[in-house]
Amino acid sequence: MANVNINQAGKHYGAFHALKGVSVDISDGEFVVLVGPSGCGKSTLLRMIAGLEEITSGEISIGNRVVNDLPPKERDIAMVFQNYALYPHMTVAQNMGFSLKLKGVPKTEIKAKVDRAAKILGLESLLDRQPRQLSGGQRQRVAMGRAIVRDPQVFLFDEPLSNLDAKLRVQMRSEIKELHQRLKTTTIYVTHDQVEAMTMADKIVVMRDGVIEQMGSPLDLYDRPQNTFVAGFIGSPSMNFINGKMGPEGFRTNDGLLLPTVSHQTDAAIYGIRPEHLALDPNGIEIEVVVLEPTGSETQVIAKLGSQTITGIFRERITVQPGAKLRVTPNLSLAHLFDANGKRVN
């Protein structure tokens, strides 16, 4: 295990700056998720930590050792890829032990480490199979087992669940989190899925266009996003943003509707409220139903608030038709205010 320190790391491809002076300190044993839309630089940063991409500027340290010029094999890291990258002609056991074989590790030691990893991952009965005989989830476990047998200082995961179906992704999320809790190895995990980030991370790093927008614990980012980008990216469905202006009596939308708030920041131009923080209230603000999406445990309502579209999530079973009127009230203590540039003001 080791700490990882990234100090003003930059990456240029000619005139294009993929990373623009990124700094992140990752503690020993921490599970950190890099999240953001496609092209934000998260995978580039991971590959720079792994040594698969050269660093243009700045410094990367693993275990207090600067690794800028070290080849991947000398960084004491193990990487799990999106496409599993298994050798099709080898058995599960041979795939898991191959890196140790290349290092000249004795066969008895390789078998012991492979057996240990297989037991952790529930692969004992599959060791003699080849990758083509495995499901997607089983192949991903083998890829994880190949990383575990190396006993690295740092695990790197590059969108490892993106090829799996929805149900299996949920299961594998839990398994990776449980694995981290058991091994306590420093882990850096890249995903574009904010649900993965929220459920797995000790710390989330939200990236956009090669810079860090915000980093902190999952609930820090959920409760106090620093700008509308983070507020809209973290949370599913995403936060409602209602344009308007703060006045003496409260926040008035562009349609002239008055929204209640406990803060009266004069530069507020965007009112943010998460769908789950709206409640049905006969004395609340009127909305017009556009679409109802019942999921069983709750109902998602897409509606018009004046000319602006908002989403609400309610525990109640709502059976009205599109065009019907409902009244809702936001939880005042959980409302967010942003200025015209999208920066948090309350």
PDB file of N, CA and C in Angstrom, residues 69-112:
ATOM      1  N   ASP A  69       9.658   9.152 -14.566  1.00  0.00           N
ATOM      2  CA  ASP A  69      10.491   8.530 -15.590  1.00  0.00           C
ATOM      3  C   ASP A  69      10.615   7.019 -15.422  1.00  0.00           C
ATOM      4  N   LEU A  70       9.833   6.436 -14.509  1.00  0.00           N
ATOM      5  CA  LEU A  70       9.907   4.994 -14.299  1.00  0.00           C
ATOM      6  C   LEU A  70       8.981   4.270 -15.266  1.00  0.00           C
ATOM      7  N   PRO A  71       9.404   3.125 -15.819  1.00  0.00           N
ATOM      8  CA  PRO A  71       8.505   2.327 -16.665  1.00  0.00           C
ATOM      9  C   PRO A  71       7.406   1.705 -15.809  1.00  0.00           C
ATOM     10  N   PRO A  72       6.290   1.310 -16.418  1.00  0.00           N
ATOM     11  CA  PRO A  72       5.158   0.771 -15.650  1.00  0.00           C
ATOM     12  C   PRO A  72       5.531  -0.378 -14.717  1.00  0.00           C
ATOM     13  N   LYS A  73       6.397  -1.290 -15.169  1.00  0.00           N
ATOM     14  CA  LYS A  73       6.702  -2.481 -14.373  1.00  0.00           C
ATOM     15  C   LYS A  73       7.458  -2.157 -13.090  1.00  0.00           C
ATOM     16  N   GLU A  74       8.042  -0.954 -13.016  1.00  0.00           N
ATOM     17  CA  GLU A  74       8.790  -0.577 -11.821  1.00  0.00           C
ATOM     18  C   GLU A  74       7.982   0.314 -10.876  1.00  0.00           C
ATOM     19  N   ARG A  75       6.704   0.544 -11.175  1.00  0.00           N
ATOM     20  CA  ARG A  75       5.891   1.445 -10.342  1.00  0.00           C
ATOM     21  C   ARG A  75       5.117   0.715  -9.253  1.00  0.00           C
ATOM     22  N   ASP A  76       5.144  -0.604  -9.274  1.00  0.00           N
ATOM     23  CA  ASP A  76       4.451  -1.434  -8.276  1.00  0.00           C
ATOM     24  C   ASP A  76       2.957  -1.123  -8.249  1.00  0.00           C
ATOM     25  N   ILE A  77       2.367  -1.107  -9.446  1.00  0.00           N
ATOM     26  CA  ILE A  77       0.922  -0.890  -9.588  1.00  0.00           C
ATOM     27  C   ILE A  77       0.340  -2.063 -10.370  1.00  0.00           C
ATOM     28  N   ALA A  78      -0.973  -2.244 -10.257  1.00  0.00           N
ATOM     29  CA  ALA A  78      -1.670  -3.249 -11.069  1.00  0.00           C
ATOM     30  C   ALA A  78      -2.916  -2.590 -11.633  1.00  0.00           C
ATOM     31  N   MET A  79      -3.165  -2.800 -12.916  1.00  0.00           N
ATOM     32  CA  MET A  79      -4.251  -2.110 -13.597  1.00  0.00           C
ATOM     33  C   MET A  79      -5.281  -3.108 -14.124  1.00  0.00           C
ATOM     34  N   VAL A  80      -6.549  -2.784 -13.919  1.00  0.00           N
ATOM     35  CA  VAL A  80      -7.656  -3.584 -14.443  1.00  0.00           C
ATOM     36  C   VAL A  80      -8.324  -2.774 -15.544  1.00  0.00           C
ATOM     37  N   PHE A  81      -8.374  -3.350 -16.757  1.00  0.00           N
ATOM     38  CA  PHE A  81      -8.845  -2.618 -17.923  1.00  0.00           C
ATOM     39  C   PHE A  81     -10.337  -2.870 -18.191  1.00  0.00           C
ATOM     40  N   GLN A  82     -10.896  -2.007 -19.008  1.00  0.00           N
ATOM     41  CA  GLN A  82     -12.301  -2.101 -19.407  1.00  0.00           C
ATOM     42  C   GLN A  82     -12.585  -3.388 -20.173  1.00  0.00           C
ATOM     43  N   ASN A  83     -11.654  -3.811 -21.011  1.00  0.00           N
ATOM     44  CA  ASN A  83     -11.901  -4.960 -21.895  1.00  0.00           C
ATOM     45  C   ASN A  83     -11.304  -6.264 -21.370  1.00  0.00           C
ATOM     46  N   TYR A  84     -10.943  -6.291 -20.066  1.00  0.00           N
ATOM     47  CA  TYR A  84     -10.429  -7.475 -19.367  1.00  0.00           C
ATOM     48  C   TYR A  84      -8.997  -7.829 -19.769  1.00  0.00           C
ATOM     49  N   ALA A  85      -8.680  -7.786 -21.074  1.00  0.00           N
ATOM     50  CA  ALA A  85      -7.318  -8.051 -21.569  1.00  0.00           C
ATOM     51  C   ALA A  85      -6.778  -9.398 -21.096  1.00  0.00           C
ATOM     52  N   LEU A  86      -7.603 -10.452 -21.209  1.00  0.00           N
ATOM     53  CA  LEU A  86      -7.177 -11.800 -20.846  1.00  0.00           C
ATOM     54  C   LEU A  86      -6.572 -12.508 -22.054  1.00  0.00           C
ATOM     55  N   TYR A  87      -5.634 -13.424 -21.789  1.00  0.00           N
ATOM     56  CA  TYR A  87      -5.045 -14.226 -22.867  1.00  0.00           C
ATOM     57  C   TYR A  87      -6.012 -15.368 -23.193  1.00  0.00           C
ATOM     58  N   PRO A  88      -6.560 -15.413 -24.419  1.00  0.00           N
ATOM     59  CA  PRO A  88      -7.621 -16.384 -24.734  1.00  0.00           C
ATOM     60  C   PRO A  88      -7.172 -17.837 -24.700  1.00  0.00           C
ATOM     61  N   HIS A  89      -5.871 -18.099 -24.926  1.00  0.00           N
ATOM     62  CA  HIS A  89      -5.382 -19.472 -24.992  1.00  0.00           C
ATOM     63  C   HIS A  89      -4.963 -20.016 -23.635  1.00  0.00           C
ATOM     64  N   MET A  90      -5.018 -19.172 -22.590  1.00  0.00           N
ATOM     65  CA  MET A  90      -4.610 -19.602 -21.247  1.00  0.00           C
ATOM     66  C   MET A  90      -5.831 -19.887 -20.378  1.00  0.00           C
ATOM     67  N   THR A  91      -5.647 -20.756 -19.391  1.00  0.00           N
ATOM     68  CA  THR A  91      -6.701 -20.985 -18.412  1.00  0.00           C
ATOM     69  C   THR A  91      -6.785 -19.797 -17.459  1.00  0.00           C
ATOM     70  N   VAL A  92      -7.832 -19.800 -16.619  1.00  0.00           N
ATOM     71  CA  VAL A  92      -7.986 -18.752 -15.607  1.00  0.00           C
ATOM     72  C   VAL A  92      -6.761 -18.710 -14.703  1.00  0.00           C
ATOM     73  N   ALA A  93      -6.319 -19.865 -14.229  1.00  0.00           N
ATOM     74  CA  ALA A  93      -5.159 -19.906 -13.335  1.00  0.00           C
ATOM     75  C   ALA A  93      -3.906 -19.377 -14.030  1.00  0.00           C
ATOM     76  N   GLN A  94      -3.717 -19.750 -15.306  1.00  0.00           N
ATOM     77  CA  GLN A  94      -2.540 -19.277 -16.045  1.00  0.00           C
ATOM     78  C   GLN A  94      -2.602 -17.774 -16.278  1.00  0.00           C
ATOM     79  N   ASN A  95      -3.798 -17.251 -16.586  1.00  0.00           N
ATOM     80  CA  ASN A  95      -3.949 -15.808 -16.744  1.00  0.00           C
ATOM     81  C   ASN A  95      -3.589 -15.075 -15.461  1.00  0.00           C
ATOM     82  N   MET A  96      -4.089 -15.581 -14.335  1.00  0.00           N
ATOM     83  CA  MET A  96      -3.874 -14.897 -13.064  1.00  0.00           C
ATOM     84  C   MET A  96      -2.413 -14.947 -12.631  1.00  0.00           C
ATOM     85  N   GLY A  97      -1.723 -16.023 -12.971  1.00  0.00           N
ATOM     86  CA  GLY A  97      -0.343 -16.160 -12.515  1.00  0.00           C
ATOM     87  C   GLY A  97       0.713 -15.759 -13.516  1.00  0.00           C
ATOM     88  N   PHE A  98       0.301 -15.273 -14.704  1.00  0.00           N
ATOM     89  CA  PHE A  98       1.266 -15.049 -15.787  1.00  0.00           C
ATOM     90  C   PHE A  98       2.313 -13.992 -15.438  1.00  0.00           C
ATOM     91  N   SER A  99       1.888 -12.884 -14.809  1.00  0.00           N
ATOM     92  CA  SER A  99       2.853 -11.822 -14.480  1.00  0.00           C
ATOM     93  C   SER A  99       3.896 -12.325 -13.475  1.00  0.00           C
ATOM     94  N   LEU A 100       3.484 -13.206 -12.564  1.00  0.00           N
ATOM     95  CA  LEU A 100       4.432 -13.765 -11.606  1.00  0.00           C
ATOM     96  C   LEU A 100       5.400 -14.725 -12.300  1.00  0.00           C
ATOM     97  N   LYS A 101       4.877 -15.469 -13.280  1.00  0.00           N
ATOM     98  CA  LYS A 101       5.743 -16.376 -14.049  1.00  0.00           C
ATOM     99  C   LYS A 101       6.832 -15.596 -14.784  1.00  0.00           C
ATOM    100  N   LEU A 102       6.455 -14.460 -15.359  1.00  0.00           N
ATOM    101  CA  LEU A 102       7.434 -13.626 -16.070  1.00  0.00           C
ATOM    102  C   LEU A 102       8.529 -13.126 -15.138  1.00  0.00           C
ATOM    103  N   LYS A 103       8.174 -12.934 -13.874  1.00  0.00           N
ATOM    104  CA  LYS A 103       9.160 -12.463 -12.886  1.00  0.00           C
ATOM    105  C   LYS A 103      10.031 -13.590 -12.352  1.00  0.00           C
ATOM    106  N   GLY A 104       9.728 -14.832 -12.737  1.00  0.00           N
ATOM    107  CA  GLY A 104      10.520 -15.960 -12.265  1.00  0.00           C
ATOM    108  C   GLY A 104      10.150 -16.438 -10.877  1.00  0.00           C
ATOM    109  N   VAL A 105       8.931 -16.132 -10.437  1.00  0.00           N
ATOM    110  CA  VAL A 105       8.464 -16.581  -9.131  1.00  0.00           C
ATOM    111  C   VAL A 105       8.291 -18.100  -9.161  1.00  0.00           C
ATOM    112  N   PRO A 106       8.704 -18.810  -8.119  1.00  0.00           N
ATOM    113  CA  PRO A 106       8.564 -20.279  -8.094  1.00  0.00           C
ATOM    114  C   PRO A 106       7.103 -20.724  -8.267  1.00  0.00           C
ATOM    115  N   LYS A 107       6.923 -21.885  -8.902  1.00  0.00           N
ATOM    116  CA  LYS A 107       5.575 -22.371  -9.214  1.00  0.00           C
ATOM    117  C   LYS A 107       4.718 -22.545  -7.969  1.00  0.00           C
ATOM    118  N   THR A 108       5.325 -23.036  -6.884  1.00  0.00           N
ATOM    119  CA  THR A 108       4.540 -23.253  -5.666  1.00  0.00           C
ATOM    120  C   THR A 108       4.009 -21.935  -5.109  1.00  0.00           C
ATOM    121  N   GLU A 109       4.818 -20.896  -5.207  1.00  0.00           N
ATOM    122  CA  GLU A 109       4.386 -19.576  -4.716  1.00  0.00           C
ATOM    123  C   GLU A 109       3.302 -18.994  -5.621  1.00  0.00           C
ATOM    124  N   ILE A 110       3.451 -19.187  -6.932  1.00  0.00           N
ATOM    125  CA  ILE A 110       2.432 -18.717  -7.873  1.00  0.00           C
ATOM    126  C   ILE A 110       1.103 -19.396  -7.572  1.00  0.00           C
ATOM    127  N   LYS A 111       1.139 -20.727  -7.389  1.00  0.00           N
ATOM    128  CA  LYS A 111      -0.097 -21.463  -7.104  1.00  0.00           C
ATOM    129  C   LYS A 111      -0.750 -20.984  -5.815  1.00  0.00           C
ATOM    130  N   ALA A 112       0.062 -20.724  -4.801  1.00  0.00           N
ATOM    131  CA  ALA A 112      -0.488 -20.260  -3.520  1.00  0.00           C
ATOM    132  C   ALA A 112      -1.171 -18.907  -3.681  1.00  0.00           C
TER     133      ALA A 112
END
